[in-house]
mmCIF file of C-alpha atoms in Angstrom:
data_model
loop_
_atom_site.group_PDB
_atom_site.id
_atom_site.type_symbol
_atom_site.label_atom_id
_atom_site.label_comp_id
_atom_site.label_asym_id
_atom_site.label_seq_id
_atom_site.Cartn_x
_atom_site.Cartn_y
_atom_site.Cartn_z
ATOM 1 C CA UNK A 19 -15.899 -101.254 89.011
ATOM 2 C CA UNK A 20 -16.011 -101.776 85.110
ATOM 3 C CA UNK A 21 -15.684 -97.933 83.520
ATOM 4 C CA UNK A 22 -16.764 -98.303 79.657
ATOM 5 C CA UNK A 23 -16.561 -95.673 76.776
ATOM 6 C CA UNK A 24 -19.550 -95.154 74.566
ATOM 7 C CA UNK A 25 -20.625 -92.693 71.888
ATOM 8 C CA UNK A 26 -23.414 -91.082 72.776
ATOM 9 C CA UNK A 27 -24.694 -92.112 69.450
ATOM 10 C CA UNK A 28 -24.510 -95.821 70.367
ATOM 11 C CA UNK A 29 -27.729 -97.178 71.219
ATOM 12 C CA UNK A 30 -28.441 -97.593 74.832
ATOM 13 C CA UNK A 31 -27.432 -102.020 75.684
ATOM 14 C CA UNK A 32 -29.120 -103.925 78.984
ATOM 15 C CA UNK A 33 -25.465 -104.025 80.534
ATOM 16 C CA UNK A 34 -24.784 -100.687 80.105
ATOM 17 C CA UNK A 35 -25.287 -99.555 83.484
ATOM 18 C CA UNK A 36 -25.006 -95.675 84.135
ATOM 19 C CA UNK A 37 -24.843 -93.642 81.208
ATOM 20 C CA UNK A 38 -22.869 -89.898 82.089
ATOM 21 C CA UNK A 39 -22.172 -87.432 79.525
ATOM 22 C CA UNK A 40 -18.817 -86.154 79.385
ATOM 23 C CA UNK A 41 -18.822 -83.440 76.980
ATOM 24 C CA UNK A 42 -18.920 -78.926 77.445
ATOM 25 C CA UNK A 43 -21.394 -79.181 74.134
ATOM 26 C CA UNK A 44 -24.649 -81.214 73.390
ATOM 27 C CA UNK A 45 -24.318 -83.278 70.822
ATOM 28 C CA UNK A 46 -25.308 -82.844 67.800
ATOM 29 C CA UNK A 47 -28.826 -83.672 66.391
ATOM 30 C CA UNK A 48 -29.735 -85.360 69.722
ATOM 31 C CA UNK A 49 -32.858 -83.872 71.787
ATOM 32 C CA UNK A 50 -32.537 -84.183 75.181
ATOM 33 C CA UNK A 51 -35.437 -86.095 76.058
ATOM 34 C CA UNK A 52 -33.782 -89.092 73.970
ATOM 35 C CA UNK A 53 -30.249 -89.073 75.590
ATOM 36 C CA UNK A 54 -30.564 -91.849 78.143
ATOM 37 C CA UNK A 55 -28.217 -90.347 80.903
ATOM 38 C CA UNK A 56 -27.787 -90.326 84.244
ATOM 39 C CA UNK A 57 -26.419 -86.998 84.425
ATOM 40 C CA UNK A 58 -23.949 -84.597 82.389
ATOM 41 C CA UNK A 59 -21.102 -83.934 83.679
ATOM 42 C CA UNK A 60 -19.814 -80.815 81.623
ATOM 43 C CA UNK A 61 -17.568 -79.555 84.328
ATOM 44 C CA UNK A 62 -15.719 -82.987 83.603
ATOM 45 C CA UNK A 63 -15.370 -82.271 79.962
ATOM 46 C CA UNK A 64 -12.162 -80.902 78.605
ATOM 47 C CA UNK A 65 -12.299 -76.901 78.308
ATOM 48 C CA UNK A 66 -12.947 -75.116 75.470
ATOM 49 C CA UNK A 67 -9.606 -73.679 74.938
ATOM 50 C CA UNK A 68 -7.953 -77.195 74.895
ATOM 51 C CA UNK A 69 -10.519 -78.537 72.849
ATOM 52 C CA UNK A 70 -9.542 -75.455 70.539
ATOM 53 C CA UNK A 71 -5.602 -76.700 70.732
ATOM 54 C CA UNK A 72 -6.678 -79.678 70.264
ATOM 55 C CA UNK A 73 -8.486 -79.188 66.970
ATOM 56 C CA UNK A 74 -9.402 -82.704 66.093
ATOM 57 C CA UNK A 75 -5.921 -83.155 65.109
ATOM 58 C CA UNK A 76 -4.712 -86.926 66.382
ATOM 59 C CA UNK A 77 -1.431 -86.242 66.249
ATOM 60 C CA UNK A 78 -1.921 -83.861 69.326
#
């Protein structure tokens, strides 16, 4: 099995295959009836407290 990363902001490809959201927040500027998804998987999703440590900071 092939597991491939994606924005979700990256239109949808014929070889995609199934598309699963990995994320606690919905993104941005997307509605939800134009997310092609299979399902989303928040409780996958890092928490909000390490996403706070985190802090878009790379270096992390």
């Amino acid at each position: 099995m092939t597991i491939q990363l994606k924005r979700v902001y990256d239109p949808v490809e014929p070889g995609d295959g199934e598309r699963y959201l990995v994320e606690r927040l919905w993104p941005r500027g997307m509605r939800r009836d134009e997310l092609v998804i299979t399902a989303w998987l928040r409780e996958a999703a890092p928490s909000d407290a390490l996403r706070r440590w985190y802090g878009h900071d790379p270096a992390k």
